[in-house]
Amino acid sequence: MKYLLLTIVFTVVSQLTHAQNAILISGKIIDETNQTPVENATIIYKNSYAVSNSNGTFELRIQPKDSVQLHISHISFKTKHITVNTNATISNLTIKLTPKNNALSAVEISVNGKNNQQIAPLISTNVNEAFLQENRENSLMQTLSKIPGVSTITIGSGQSKPVIRGLGFNRVSVVENGIKHEAQQWGADHGLEIDQYGIENINIIKGPASLLYGSDAIAGVVAITPPNAPLPHTFKGEVNLLGESNNNLLGISSGIQFRNENWYYRGRVTFRDYADYKVPTDRVQYDSYIFELDNNNLRNTAGTEANAAFSFGYIGDRFKTETFLTNVNAKNGFFANAHGLEVRTSTIDYDASNRDVDLPYHTVNHFKILNNTSFYLKKHTIHTETGFQNNLREEHSEPVPHGYMPKPTHSTERIFNKNTYSFNIRDVYKPNKNHKIVAGINTEYQNNNIGGWGYLIPAYTRFSAGAFGYYLFKLTEKIQLQAGLRYDYGYYNTQAYSDWFPSTVSNNNGTTSYIYQQRATGENVSYNNISGSLGVSYQGKNTTYKLHLGKSFRMPLANELASDGVNYHMYRYERGNLDLSPEESYQIDIEATYKKNKLEIGISPFVNYFNNFIYLNPTPNYYETLQIYEYTQSKVLRYGGEVFAGYEISNAWSANASLEYVQSIQKSGPKEGFTLPFSPPLSSFFSLAFKAPKEIWLFNNVQITADLRVTAKQTEIVPPEETTPGYELVNLSILGNLKLFNSKKQTQLRVKVNNLFNTKYFNHTSFYRLIDVPEPGRNISASVTIPM
């Protein structure tokens, strides 16, 4: 014991002496070309290192020697090695870094939206990691719904899909790491299978973006960009814990990343389990039937999610590459009363547990392997994106006979198995700071196989390819011009399909035949289109103006062309139309913003015209008691926009407000004079935030935010839609950092109350709104982010 105490004392004294003898090296890292500070540069000496802050300054403590060699590195600059004498403290050391060849161009031209310089005339919003953490909801699109002009089609508590200015489904492209996310996004009850944890940056383009992304970007883009590469010789990790009261959700997500000199690695796993969610009503009416809810639980809306992601990359002087592997797996129940009306005779006890998943339900597994590679060749930068995706979706429901179809022997109603192969390449040529020319090619091949006893769409293959080019010209220091053209070609091959059971047909001669009805024939259809855009932006001292004119297009989907079956989720019969032509959209976007001192205001109006908008039209005809809906086209005029403002009242208080409005009018076709389905009503959003200037007990950076959403009633509908009443919704959140470890790595805590007053309201863009199901009631969520 005596020797142990002596050893401890000796060690402590030795460490104190060691620390007292340490000297301090401090200074500043700057860009030698423009003398601006360089943030996140790493200064390394053996096992000691420092990272420069936003001002470029750093401090590094080391043991004294006659001289030491410091290594300074940054992703956008050449690594530098300097030798300094360290007999005494060194201060005000200035280190100049040389940019890598075309390093700035590599950042600026990213079509993923990492830098708005490239797409300056486009109307876009950049979403950073702080916003995502502070506003995180049950799904990625619900998290983004605070952004003016962005809403969601929600399907239960954990699924949603994007809507930009009233348009969704395949009219909005979701792009992850440069590759278009390809799921079964055509279905109203199909969610977006992307893990929102680990995302650091998203760029949202509001308006036509076919020039850069091709078909399906006719209304806008949600572009998820890769996280920044870790700094050399660093390790970072975190654990996120989440709990929610409304659906008893429990979740955990953990991620790590580390890098040596050139190679870096990232990994993340996420698991979520939740029960049926509660709604502020005790009964639901659907198709003239009234269903009582047990303890306000929307029966059979529970689910589980298990996601995993891994990536590895390499950074050299002339190129950078990263490969991403992700797998998103989910099992979600559908509200039992929404799947036709079979629940009336079902023997399943849906109220026995609010945590199990009974029939009907779906399982989804989305696997991706993507690669991003960039080559820096003097004035040229070559970017490639390669991807493979497999989306396997199974829909299960209680087997019951329908019409001539006998009772199936299993619960697998439908299987969709889609494989997608993608390859993009583009060359960015920047002869000088005022001119930039970008040319590229996008290609995509899909094959979608089907299975199960319930037919809705045929198996198909699809190929699309597009070549584009655009020119960005910096006319003056304040004015930028952009012009571009794109040509696209694509085709569908649909496979023939016949019922697996015979139907009875009465012949004209009085006899009866039993035939296997053919639902789809093998068809080949092809499309081509030219799209383009022209834009200008002006950047003044306090003002920014943008004007953008664009023409976009969208190829019809397989369900729009060749569906011919019963959609039990919607309790209707859907029929496609092989004569549909590609949608063509013409749009004018304007944005004006003013920012000075503590005030920021802006307005972003648009006018949009479709020459041949595709939609599902209800007809007066019926098939086996089910109303037949047929895909058709019409001319559509749309207009609207967003107004937003922000004001920093004081160092502690800030306020934000926004208003969004969309009006759609069909100018031809059977629903001439009506609007479009799922058209969002006039909506306003107000937010007041308080940031505590001092620590509160053990917490610092405490922020309290109150949100108010005021939505008008929606009376502009297209039959058989029904009007939706207006509502006011209040949310509260409290964020703070807890000093559990040290000041550099603090634990973040967040408590949020959604729907504070348990308001019963209907979201007009919600899938379940069509069957009289209100949005979730009050929900208290608590999350903890523990850094490593």
Short mmCIF file of C-alpha atoms in Angstrom, two decimals, residues 462-665:
data_model
loop_
_atom_site.label_atom_id
_atom_site.label_comp_id
_atom_site.label_asym_id
_atom_site.label_seq_id
_atom_site.Cartn_x
_atom_site.Cartn_y
_atom_site.Cartn_z
CA ARG A 462 -37.32 1.31 -67.49
CA PHE A 463 -34.31 3.08 -68.93
CA SER A 464 -33.62 6.80 -68.99
CA ALA A 465 -30.64 8.85 -70.11
CA GLY A 466 -30.06 12.56 -70.33
CA ALA A 467 -27.30 14.84 -71.55
CA PHE A 468 -27.08 18.39 -70.25
CA GLY A 469 -24.92 21.46 -70.29
CA TYR A 470 -25.11 24.86 -68.72
CA TYR A 471 -23.07 28.02 -68.60
CA LEU A 472 -22.65 30.19 -65.51
CA PHE A 473 -21.32 33.67 -66.20
CA LYS A 474 -20.34 36.18 -63.55
CA LEU A 475 -21.22 39.38 -65.39
CA THR A 476 -20.11 41.63 -62.54
CA GLU A 477 -19.30 41.16 -58.88
CA LYS A 478 -23.02 41.42 -58.22
CA ILE A 479 -24.70 39.77 -61.21
CA GLN A 480 -24.62 36.12 -62.26
CA LEU A 481 -26.28 34.60 -65.32
CA GLN A 482 -27.06 30.95 -65.94
CA ALA A 483 -28.39 29.22 -69.05
CA GLY A 484 -28.69 25.52 -69.81
CA LEU A 485 -30.24 22.85 -72.04
CA ARG A 486 -30.94 19.17 -71.58
CA TYR A 487 -32.08 16.30 -73.81
CA ASP A 488 -33.64 13.18 -72.32
CA TYR A 489 -34.67 9.82 -73.73
CA GLY A 490 -36.45 7.03 -71.90
CA TYR A 491 -38.52 3.90 -72.43
CA TYR A 492 -40.73 1.44 -70.56
CA ASN A 493 -41.18 -2.25 -71.27
CA THR A 494 -44.20 -3.60 -69.40
CA GLN A 495 -44.78 -7.33 -69.02
CA ALA A 496 -48.06 -9.07 -69.71
CA TYR A 497 -50.08 -10.26 -66.72
CA SER A 498 -53.19 -12.41 -66.33
CA ASP A 499 -55.20 -13.28 -63.20
CA TRP A 500 -54.17 -16.42 -61.37
CA PHE A 501 -57.85 -17.39 -61.07
CA PRO A 502 -60.58 -17.72 -63.74
CA SER A 503 -63.45 -15.27 -64.09
CA THR A 504 -66.92 -16.14 -65.34
CA VAL A 505 -67.89 -14.48 -68.63
CA SER A 506 -71.34 -14.69 -70.24
CA ASN A 507 -71.16 -15.12 -74.01
CA ASN A 508 -73.61 -13.64 -76.52
CA ASN A 509 -74.94 -17.10 -77.44
CA GLY A 510 -76.02 -17.77 -73.86
CA THR A 511 -73.04 -19.96 -72.94
CA THR A 512 -70.61 -19.34 -70.12
CA SER A 513 -66.83 -19.22 -70.36
CA TYR A 514 -64.17 -19.28 -67.67
CA ILE A 515 -61.16 -17.19 -68.63
CA TYR A 516 -58.08 -15.83 -66.97
CA GLN A 517 -58.55 -12.09 -67.38
CA GLN A 518 -55.55 -10.30 -68.85
CA ARG A 519 -54.71 -7.22 -66.77
CA ALA A 520 -51.68 -6.02 -68.72
CA THR A 521 -50.19 -6.62 -72.13
CA GLY A 522 -46.53 -6.49 -73.02
CA GLU A 523 -46.00 -2.96 -74.26
CA ASN A 524 -43.02 -0.83 -75.28
CA VAL A 525 -43.35 2.93 -74.97
CA SER A 526 -40.61 5.51 -75.39
CA TYR A 527 -40.29 9.23 -74.70
CA ASN A 528 -37.90 12.07 -75.45
CA ASN A 529 -37.88 15.66 -74.36
CA ILE A 530 -35.88 18.88 -74.37
CA SER A 531 -35.82 21.01 -71.24
CA GLY A 532 -33.91 24.08 -70.23
CA SER A 533 -33.56 26.99 -67.87
CA LEU A 534 -32.47 30.59 -67.82
CA GLY A 535 -31.73 32.54 -64.66
CA VAL A 536 -30.16 35.68 -63.28
CA SER A 537 -29.23 36.68 -59.75
CA TYR A 538 -28.20 40.01 -58.27
CA GLN A 539 -26.31 40.22 -54.98
CA GLY A 540 -26.32 43.71 -53.47
CA LYS A 541 -25.04 44.92 -50.14
CA ASN A 542 -28.24 44.10 -48.28
CA THR A 543 -30.46 42.68 -51.01
CA THR A 544 -30.56 39.62 -53.23
CA TYR A 545 -32.79 39.19 -56.29
CA LYS A 546 -33.31 36.03 -58.33
CA LEU A 547 -35.28 35.35 -61.50
CA HIS A 548 -35.50 31.86 -62.96
CA LEU A 549 -37.40 30.52 -65.96
CA GLY A 550 -37.48 26.78 -66.47
CA LYS A 551 -39.08 24.04 -68.51
CA SER A 552 -39.17 20.56 -66.98
CA PHE A 553 -40.72 17.23 -67.87
CA ARG A 554 -41.69 13.92 -66.26
CA MET A 555 -42.07 10.48 -67.79
CA PRO A 556 -45.31 8.70 -66.88
CA LEU A 557 -44.99 6.00 -64.22
CA ALA A 558 -45.84 2.33 -64.61
CA ASN A 559 -48.97 2.69 -62.46
CA GLU A 560 -50.13 5.63 -64.59
CA LEU A 561 -49.57 3.68 -67.79
CA ALA A 562 -50.65 0.15 -66.97
CA SER A 563 -52.35 -0.26 -63.57
CA ASP A 564 -55.49 -2.40 -63.70
CA GLY A 565 -56.54 -3.66 -60.30
CA VAL A 566 -58.02 -3.04 -56.87
CA ASN A 567 -56.20 -0.71 -54.48
CA TYR A 568 -57.62 -1.89 -51.17
CA HIS A 569 -55.84 0.84 -49.21
CA MET A 570 -58.00 3.34 -51.08
CA TYR A 571 -60.96 1.00 -51.63
CA ARG A 572 -61.15 1.66 -55.36
CA TYR A 573 -60.27 0.19 -58.75
CA GLU A 574 -57.42 1.93 -60.61
CA ARG A 575 -56.87 1.80 -64.34
CA GLY A 576 -53.89 3.16 -66.28
CA ASN A 577 -53.64 4.74 -69.72
CA LEU A 578 -50.93 3.80 -72.22
CA ASP A 579 -51.68 6.90 -74.30
CA LEU A 580 -50.40 9.31 -71.65
CA SER A 581 -47.73 11.73 -72.83
CA PRO A 582 -44.91 13.07 -70.64
CA GLU A 583 -45.79 15.96 -68.37
CA GLU A 584 -44.31 19.29 -69.40
CA SER A 585 -44.08 22.14 -66.94
CA TYR A 586 -43.21 25.80 -67.49
CA GLN A 587 -42.42 27.88 -64.43
CA ILE A 588 -41.28 31.38 -63.48
CA ASP A 589 -39.69 31.84 -60.05
CA ILE A 590 -38.76 35.12 -58.40
CA GLU A 591 -37.06 35.66 -55.07
CA ALA A 592 -36.20 38.91 -53.33
CA THR A 593 -34.53 39.07 -49.92
CA TYR A 594 -33.34 41.90 -47.71
CA LYS A 595 -30.94 41.41 -44.83
CA LYS A 596 -29.48 44.14 -42.69
CA ASN A 597 -28.34 44.10 -39.08
CA LYS A 598 -30.94 42.09 -37.18
CA LEU A 599 -33.68 41.96 -39.82
CA GLU A 600 -34.18 39.56 -42.72
CA ILE A 601 -37.26 39.48 -44.96
CA GLY A 602 -38.03 37.84 -48.27
CA ILE A 603 -40.67 36.91 -50.79
CA SER A 604 -40.65 34.06 -53.31
CA PRO A 605 -43.61 33.94 -55.74
CA PHE A 606 -44.01 31.52 -58.66
CA VAL A 607 -46.29 30.84 -61.65
CA ASN A 608 -46.44 27.31 -63.06
CA TYR A 609 -48.26 25.90 -66.10
CA PHE A 610 -48.69 22.21 -67.00
CA ASN A 611 -49.70 21.44 -70.55
CA ASN A 612 -50.64 17.84 -69.70
CA PHE A 613 -50.79 17.16 -65.96
CA ILE A 614 -51.42 13.48 -65.08
CA TYR A 615 -53.91 12.65 -62.34
CA LEU A 616 -56.23 9.88 -61.18
CA ASN A 617 -59.81 10.79 -62.05
CA PRO A 618 -62.88 9.15 -60.44
CA THR A 619 -65.41 7.94 -63.02
CA PRO A 620 -69.12 7.02 -62.72
CA ASN A 621 -68.28 3.39 -63.57
CA TYR A 622 -67.87 0.50 -61.11
CA TYR A 623 -66.07 -2.83 -61.02
CA GLU A 624 -67.45 -5.39 -58.57
CA THR A 625 -68.96 -2.61 -56.37
CA LEU A 626 -65.69 -0.60 -56.46
CA GLN A 627 -65.59 2.80 -58.16
CA ILE A 628 -63.21 2.92 -61.12
CA TYR A 629 -60.54 5.64 -61.18
CA GLU A 630 -58.72 6.26 -64.46
CA TYR A 631 -55.51 8.17 -65.16
CA THR A 632 -56.03 11.12 -67.47
CA GLN A 633 -54.40 14.44 -68.35
CA SER A 634 -55.42 18.09 -68.26
CA LYS A 635 -53.97 21.56 -68.49
CA VAL A 636 -53.20 23.01 -65.05
CA LEU A 637 -52.30 26.51 -63.91
CA ARG A 638 -50.62 26.88 -60.53
CA TYR A 639 -49.38 29.95 -58.70
CA GLY A 640 -48.42 30.98 -55.20
CA GLY A 641 -45.30 31.38 -53.15
CA GLU A 642 -43.82 32.09 -49.74
CA VAL A 643 -43.16 35.15 -47.59
CA PHE A 644 -40.72 34.94 -44.70
CA ALA A 645 -39.18 37.24 -42.10
CA GLY A 646 -36.76 36.98 -39.20
CA TYR A 647 -35.78 39.50 -36.56
CA GLU A 648 -33.19 39.35 -33.80
CA ILE A 649 -34.96 41.24 -31.04
CA SER A 650 -31.94 41.12 -28.72
CA ASN A 651 -28.99 38.89 -27.96
CA ALA A 652 -31.40 36.52 -26.23
CA TRP A 653 -34.65 36.85 -28.21
CA SER A 654 -35.40 36.17 -31.89
CA ALA A 655 -38.57 35.76 -33.93
CA ASN A 656 -39.41 34.22 -37.30
CA ALA A 657 -42.55 34.13 -39.40
CA SER A 658 -43.54 32.69 -42.78
CA LEU A 659 -46.59 32.41 -44.99
CA GLU A 660 -47.12 29.93 -47.83
CA TYR A 661 -49.88 29.66 -50.40
CA VAL A 662 -50.58 27.53 -53.48
CA GLN A 663 -53.52 27.76 -55.89
CA SER A 664 -54.11 25.15 -58.60
CA ILE A 665 -56.76 25.28 -61.33
#
